CSV table of C-alpha atoms and ligand atoms in Angstrom, one decimal:
chain,number,residue,atom,x,y,z
A,245,MET,CA,0.0,0.0,0.0
A,246,ILE,CA,2.8,2.5,1.1
A,247,HIS,CA,6.2,2.1,-0.2
A,248,ILE,CA,9.0,4.7,0.8
A,249,ARG,CA,12.6,4.7,-0.1
A,250,GLN,CA,15.4,7.0,1.0
A,251,LEU,CA,12.7,9.9,1.7
A,252,HIS,CA,14.4,13.1,2.7
A,253,LYS,CA,12.5,16.5,3.4
A,254,SER,CA,13.9,19.8,4.6
A,255,TYR,CA,12.0,23.0,5.5
A,256,HIS,CA,13.4,25.9,3.9
A,257,THR,CA,13.0,29.1,6.3
A,258,GLU,CA,14.8,32.3,6.7
A,259,ALA,CA,17.7,30.5,8.6
A,260,LEU,CA,19.4,27.5,7.4
A,261,PRO,CA,17.5,24.8,5.8
A,262,LEU,CA,16.1,22.3,8.6
A,263,HIS,CA,16.6,18.7,7.5
A,264,VAL,CA,13.7,16.9,8.9
A,265,LEU,CA,13.2,13.6,7.2
A,266,LYS,CA,16.8,12.0,6.8
A,267,GLY,CA,16.4,9.0,4.5
A,268,ILE,CA,13.1,7.1,5.7
A,269,SER,CA,12.6,3.6,4.0
A,270,LEU,CA,9.3,2.1,5.0
A,271,ASP,CA,6.8,-0.3,3.4
A,272,ILE,CA,3.2,-0.7,5.1
A,273,GLU,CA,1.0,-3.1,3.7
A,274,ALA,CA,-2.7,-2.9,3.1
A,275,GLY,CA,-4.8,-3.5,6.2
A,276,GLU,CA,-1.7,-2.8,8.6
A,277,TYR,CA,-2.3,-0.9,12.1
A,278,VAL,CA,0.8,1.2,12.7
A,279,ALA,CA,1.8,3.9,15.2
A,280,VAL,CA,4.5,6.3,14.7
A,281,THR,CA,6.1,7.7,17.7
A,282,GLY,CA,9.0,9.6,18.8
A,283,ALA,CA,9.9,12.8,20.5
A,284,SER,CA,8.3,16.1,19.5
A,285,GLY,CA,10.2,17.5,16.7
A,286,SER,CA,11.3,14.0,15.4
A,287,GLY,CA,9.3,14.4,12.1
A,288,LYS,CA,6.1,12.4,12.7
A,289,SER,CA,3.7,15.0,11.3
A,290,THR,CA,6.0,15.8,8.5
A,291,LEU,CA,6.1,12.2,7.5
A,292,LEU,CA,2.3,11.9,8.0
A,293,ASN,CA,1.7,15.0,5.7
A,294,ILE,CA,3.9,13.5,3.1
A,295,LEU,CA,2.0,10.2,3.5
A,296,GLY,CA,-1.1,12.1,3.2
A,297,ILE,CA,0.1,14.1,0.2
A,298,LEU,CA,-0.6,17.3,2.1
A,299,ASP,CA,3.1,18.1,1.5
A,300,THR,CA,6.1,17.3,-0.8
A,301,TYR,CA,9.4,15.7,-0.4
A,302,ASP,CA,12.8,16.8,-1.8
A,303,ALA,CA,14.4,13.1,-2.5
A,304,GLY,CA,13.6,9.5,-2.7
A,305,ASP,CA,10.3,8.0,-3.7
A,306,TYR,CA,6.8,7.3,-2.4
A,307,HIS,CA,4.4,5.1,-3.9
A,308,LEU,CA,0.8,4.8,-2.6
A,309,ASN,CA,-1.2,1.9,-4.2
A,310,GLY,CA,0.9,1.6,-7.0
A,311,THR,CA,1.1,5.1,-8.0
A,312,LEU,CA,4.3,7.3,-7.7
A,313,ILE,CA,3.5,10.3,-5.5
A,314,LYS,CA,5.7,12.9,-6.9
A,315,ASN,CA,5.7,15.9,-9.0
A,316,LEU,CA,1.8,15.9,-9.0
A,317,SER,CA,-0.2,18.9,-10.0
A,318,GLU,CA,-2.6,20.3,-7.0
A,319,ARG,CA,-5.4,18.8,-8.8
A,320,GLN,CA,-3.9,15.3,-9.3
A,321,ALA,CA,-2.9,15.5,-5.3
A,322,ALA,CA,-6.0,16.4,-4.5
A,323,GLY,CA,-7.5,13.5,-6.5
A,324,TYR,CA,-5.7,10.8,-4.9
A,325,ARG,CA,-6.0,12.1,-1.7
A,326,ASN,CA,-9.7,12.1,-2.0
A,327,GLU,CA,-9.7,8.6,-3.4
A,328,MET,CA,-7.4,7.3,-0.8
A,329,ILE,CA,-6.8,9.1,2.4
A,330,GLY,CA,-9.1,9.9,5.4
A,331,PHE,CA,-7.4,12.4,7.9
A,332,VAL,CA,-7.9,12.7,11.5
A,333,PHE,CA,-6.4,15.7,13.7
A,334,GLN,CA,-5.6,16.2,17.2
A,335,SER,CA,-7.8,19.3,17.1
A,336,PHE,CA,-10.6,17.7,15.3
A,337,ASN,CA,-10.9,20.5,12.6
A,338,LEU,CA,-14.5,20.7,12.6
A,339,ILE,CA,-16.4,23.7,11.4
A,340,ASN,CA,-18.0,25.6,14.4
A,341,PHE,CA,-20.7,27.0,12.6
A,342,LYS,CA,-22.1,23.6,11.0
A,343,ASN,CA,-23.7,20.7,13.0
A,344,ALA,CA,-22.1,17.2,13.4
A,345,LEU,CA,-24.1,16.1,10.1
A,346,GLU,CA,-23.3,19.0,7.9
A,347,ASN,CA,-19.5,18.5,9.0
A,348,VAL,CA,-19.5,14.5,8.2
A,349,ALA,CA,-21.4,15.5,4.9
A,350,LEU,CA,-18.8,18.2,3.9
A,351,PRO,CA,-16.4,15.9,1.6
A,352,LEU,CA,-19.6,14.9,-0.3
A,353,TYR,CA,-20.5,18.6,-1.0
A,354,TYR,CA,-17.2,19.0,-2.9
A,355,LYS,CA,-17.9,16.0,-4.7
A,356,LYS,CA,-21.1,17.4,-5.9
A,357,VAL,CA,-23.1,14.8,-4.2
A,358,SER,CA,-26.8,16.1,-3.6
A,359,ARG,CA,-27.9,17.6,-0.3
A,360,LYS,CA,-30.5,14.7,0.1
A,361,LYS,CA,-27.9,11.7,-0.7
A,362,ARG,CA,-25.2,13.2,1.2
A,363,ASN,CA,-27.1,13.7,4.5
A,364,ILE,CA,-28.4,10.2,4.1
A,365,ILE,CA,-24.7,8.8,3.9
A,366,ALA,CA,-23.6,11.1,6.6
A,367,MET,CA,-26.3,10.0,8.8
A,368,GLU,CA,-25.0,6.3,8.3
A,369,HIS,CA,-21.6,7.3,9.1
A,370,LEU,CA,-22.6,9.2,12.3
A,371,ASP,CA,-24.8,6.3,13.3
A,372,LYS,CA,-21.8,3.8,12.7
A,373,MET,CA,-20.1,5.9,15.4
A,374,GLY,CA,-23.0,6.0,17.9
A,375,LEU,CA,-23.8,9.6,17.1
A,376,LYS,CA,-27.0,9.4,15.4
A,377,ASP,CA,-28.8,11.3,18.1
A,378,TRP,CA,-26.0,14.2,18.1
A,379,ALA,CA,-26.4,14.7,14.3
A,380,HIS,CA,-27.9,18.3,14.7
A,381,HIS,CA,-25.7,19.2,17.6
A,382,MET,CA,-23.2,21.9,17.0
A,383,PRO,CA,-19.5,21.1,17.6
A,384,ASN,CA,-19.4,23.3,20.9
A,385,GLU,CA,-22.0,21.0,22.2
A,386,LEU,CA,-20.2,18.0,21.8
A,387,SER,CA,-17.6,16.2,24.1
A,388,GLY,CA,-14.1,15.8,22.9
A,389,GLY,CA,-14.7,12.1,22.3
A,390,GLN,CA,-17.8,13.0,20.5
A,391,LYS,CA,-16.1,15.6,18.3
A,392,GLN,CA,-13.3,13.2,17.3
A,393,ARG,CA,-15.9,10.5,16.4
A,394,VAL,CA,-17.6,13.1,14.1
A,395,ALA,CA,-14.1,13.8,12.5
A,396,ILE,CA,-13.6,10.1,12.1
A,397,ALA,CA,-17.0,9.6,10.6
A,398,ARG,CA,-16.2,12.8,8.1
A,399,ALA,CA,-12.6,11.1,7.2
A,400,MET,CA,-14.5,7.9,6.3
A,401,ILE,CA,-17.4,9.3,4.2
A,402,SER,CA,-15.1,9.1,1.1
A,403,ASN,CA,-14.2,5.4,1.7
A,404,PRO,CA,-10.7,6.0,1.9
A,405,LYS,CA,-8.2,3.1,1.8
A,406,VAL,CA,-5.9,4.6,4.4
A,407,ILE,CA,-6.7,6.6,7.7
A,408,LEU,CA,-3.8,8.9,8.9
A,409,ALA,CA,-4.6,10.1,12.5
A,410,ASP,CA,-2.0,12.8,13.9
A,411,GLU,CA,-2.2,12.5,17.5
A,412,PRO,CA,-5.9,11.9,17.6
A,413,THR,CA,-6.3,11.3,21.3
A,414,GLY,CA,-3.8,14.2,22.2
A,415,ALA,CA,-6.7,16.5,23.5
A,416,LEU,CA,-8.7,13.7,25.4
A,417,ASP,CA,-8.7,12.1,28.7
A,418,SER,CA,-8.0,8.6,29.2
A,419,LYS,CA,-11.5,7.1,29.0
A,420,THR,CA,-12.3,9.1,26.0
A,421,THR,CA,-8.9,8.2,24.4
A,422,GLU,CA,-10.1,4.4,25.1
A,423,GLU,CA,-13.3,5.1,23.3
A,424,VAL,CA,-11.8,6.7,20.0
A,425,MET,CA,-9.1,3.8,19.9
A,426,GLU,CA,-11.9,1.4,19.9
A,427,VAL,CA,-13.4,3.1,16.9
A,428,LEU,CA,-10.1,3.2,15.1
A,429,THR,CA,-9.3,-0.6,15.9
A,430,SER,CA,-12.7,-1.4,14.6
A,431,LEU,CA,-12.0,0.5,11.6
A,432,ASN,CA,-8.6,-1.3,11.0
A,433,ARG,CA,-10.6,-4.7,11.5
A,434,GLU,CA,-12.7,-3.8,8.7
A,435,GLY,CA,-9.5,-3.6,6.4
A,436,ILE,CA,-8.7,0.1,6.4
A,437,THR,CA,-4.9,0.6,6.8
A,438,THR,CA,-4.5,2.8,10.0
A,439,ILE,CA,-1.7,4.9,10.8
A,440,ILE,CA,-1.5,6.9,14.0
A,441,VAL,CA,1.1,9.4,15.4
A,442,THR,CA,1.0,9.3,19.0
A,443,HIS,CA,2.8,10.0,22.4
A,444,GLU,CA,0.8,7.8,24.2
A,445,LYS,CA,1.9,4.3,25.2
A,446,SER,CA,-1.8,3.1,25.4
A,447,VAL,CA,-2.5,4.1,22.0
A,448,SER,CA,0.8,2.7,20.4
A,449,ASP,CA,0.2,-0.6,22.2
A,450,ALA,CA,-3.1,-1.0,20.6
A,451,THR,CA,-1.5,-1.1,17.2
A,452,ASN,CA,0.3,-4.3,15.7
A,453,ARG,CA,3.4,-2.1,14.7
A,454,ILE,CA,5.3,0.7,16.1
A,455,ILE,CA,7.6,2.9,14.0
A,456,HIS,CA,9.8,4.9,16.3
A,457,LEU,CA,11.3,8.0,14.7
A,458,LYS,CA,14.5,9.8,16.2
A,459,ASP,CA,15.7,13.1,14.5
A,460,GLY,CA,14.1,12.3,11.2
A,461,MET,CA,15.2,8.6,11.0
A,462,ILE,CA,13.7,5.3,12.0
A,463,GLU,CA,15.2,4.4,15.1
A,464,TYR,CA,13.6,1.1,15.6
A,465,GLU,CA,10.4,-1.0,14.9
A,466,THR,CA,8.4,-3.3,17.0
A,467,ARG,CA,5.6,-5.6,16.0
A,468,LYS,CA,3.2,-7.1,18.1
A,469,ASN,CA,3.8,-10.7,19.3
A,470,ASN,CA,1.1,-12.6,21.5
A,471,GLY,CA,-0.4,-9.3,22.1
A,472,VAL,CA,3.0,-7.5,23.1
A,473,HIS,CA,5.4,-5.4,21.1
A,474,ASP,CA,8.8,-7.0,20.8
A,475,THR,CA,11.6,-4.7,20.2
A,476,ILE,CA,13.3,-5.7,16.7
A,477,GLN,CA,16.6,-4.5,15.4
A,478,PRO,CA,17.3,-0.9,14.8
A,479,VAL,CA,17.1,-0.1,11.2
A,480,HIS,CA,20.4,0.2,9.4
A,481,ASN,CA,19.4,1.0,5.8
A,482,GLN,CA,19.3,4.8,6.1
A,483,SER,CA,21.8,7.4,5.0
A,484,VAL,CA,21.7,11.2,6.2
B,539,ADP,P1,6.6,16.0,15.2
B,539,ADP,O1,5.3,15.9,14.5
B,539,ADP,O2,7.3,14.8,15.3
B,539,ADP,O3,6.6,16.9,16.6
B,539,ADP,P2,7.2,17.9,12.9
B,539,ADP,O4,7.2,16.9,11.6
B,539,ADP,O5,6.0,18.6,13.3
B,539,ADP,O6,7.6,16.8,14.3
B,539,ADP,O7,8.6,18.8,12.8
B,539,ADP,C1,9.8,18.5,12.8
B,539,ADP,C2,10.8,19.7,12.7
B,539,ADP,O8,10.3,20.4,11.6
B,539,ADP,C3,10.4,20.5,14.0
B,539,ADP,O9,11.8,21.2,14.1
B,539,ADP,C4,9.5,21.4,13.4
B,539,ADP,O10,9.9,22.6,14.1
B,539,ADP,C5,10.0,21.7,12.0
B,539,ADP,N1,8.9,22.3,11.3
B,539,ADP,C6,7.7,21.5,10.9
B,539,ADP,N2,6.8,22.1,10.1
B,539,ADP,C7,7.4,23.3,9.6
B,539,ADP,C8,7.5,24.3,8.6
B,539,ADP,N3,6.2,24.2,8.0
B,539,ADP,N4,8.3,25.0,8.5
B,539,ADP,C9,9.5,25.2,9.1
B,539,ADP,N5,9.8,24.1,10.0
B,539,ADP,C10,8.8,23.1,10.4
B,540,MG,MG1,3.5,16.5,15.1
């Protein structure tokens, strides 16, 4: 599903260029359940944004579902993104003046689906998240966990193959974190490739594979064995 070779990314600011991803190579197969961990500033969000075609990279290759994601026009990038990717953010990114149903339906508005049809589909997705009765509530009337489930419903409405979540539980208490993780885990069980950036051990422990970044490189990976993550060897196939 995701194949990355020797990926490099620098940010060009007024100061010196900041080399953020330093030769990442990574394969994630369809249906995997992956956490990306690492200290703040290690490049997790940068990597996720490149995976989600929200940002570009400087060197290396990224193939998504067999397509080389490189030198795309805005329009091509948006096309692949809409077809393949659902995003979930720490801060939910809901539109405050639209109710839950309208927020979930929004991606279909951009696909020119009729109001009636998009509201029916949005309601199905809200229902799946246990939020049918909250459809006509505004975001400020919802708890953090409910907001994040609305955001997940919105991410799912385009039937993406991959869910990318950047610290989706970062603003939630531990009980709500569990609730949101149950939702993400069940989506993964349905076959959605799920990649979660997180600081929280309870979140990474729920996944089947942890990719740990340090200073823009993969320091090590673990995979779940009999329910626990075993450390496997550090990754050596990288160069700065
Ligand atoms: P993480 O998500 O692991 O905390 P990020 O990928 O957000 O790390 O950031 C990695 C580094 O790149 C940090 O030093 C951050 O300050 C820097 N950075 C992130 N985005 C930008 C940007 N748009 N412009 C310049 N520097 C950035
Ligand atoms: Mg980040």
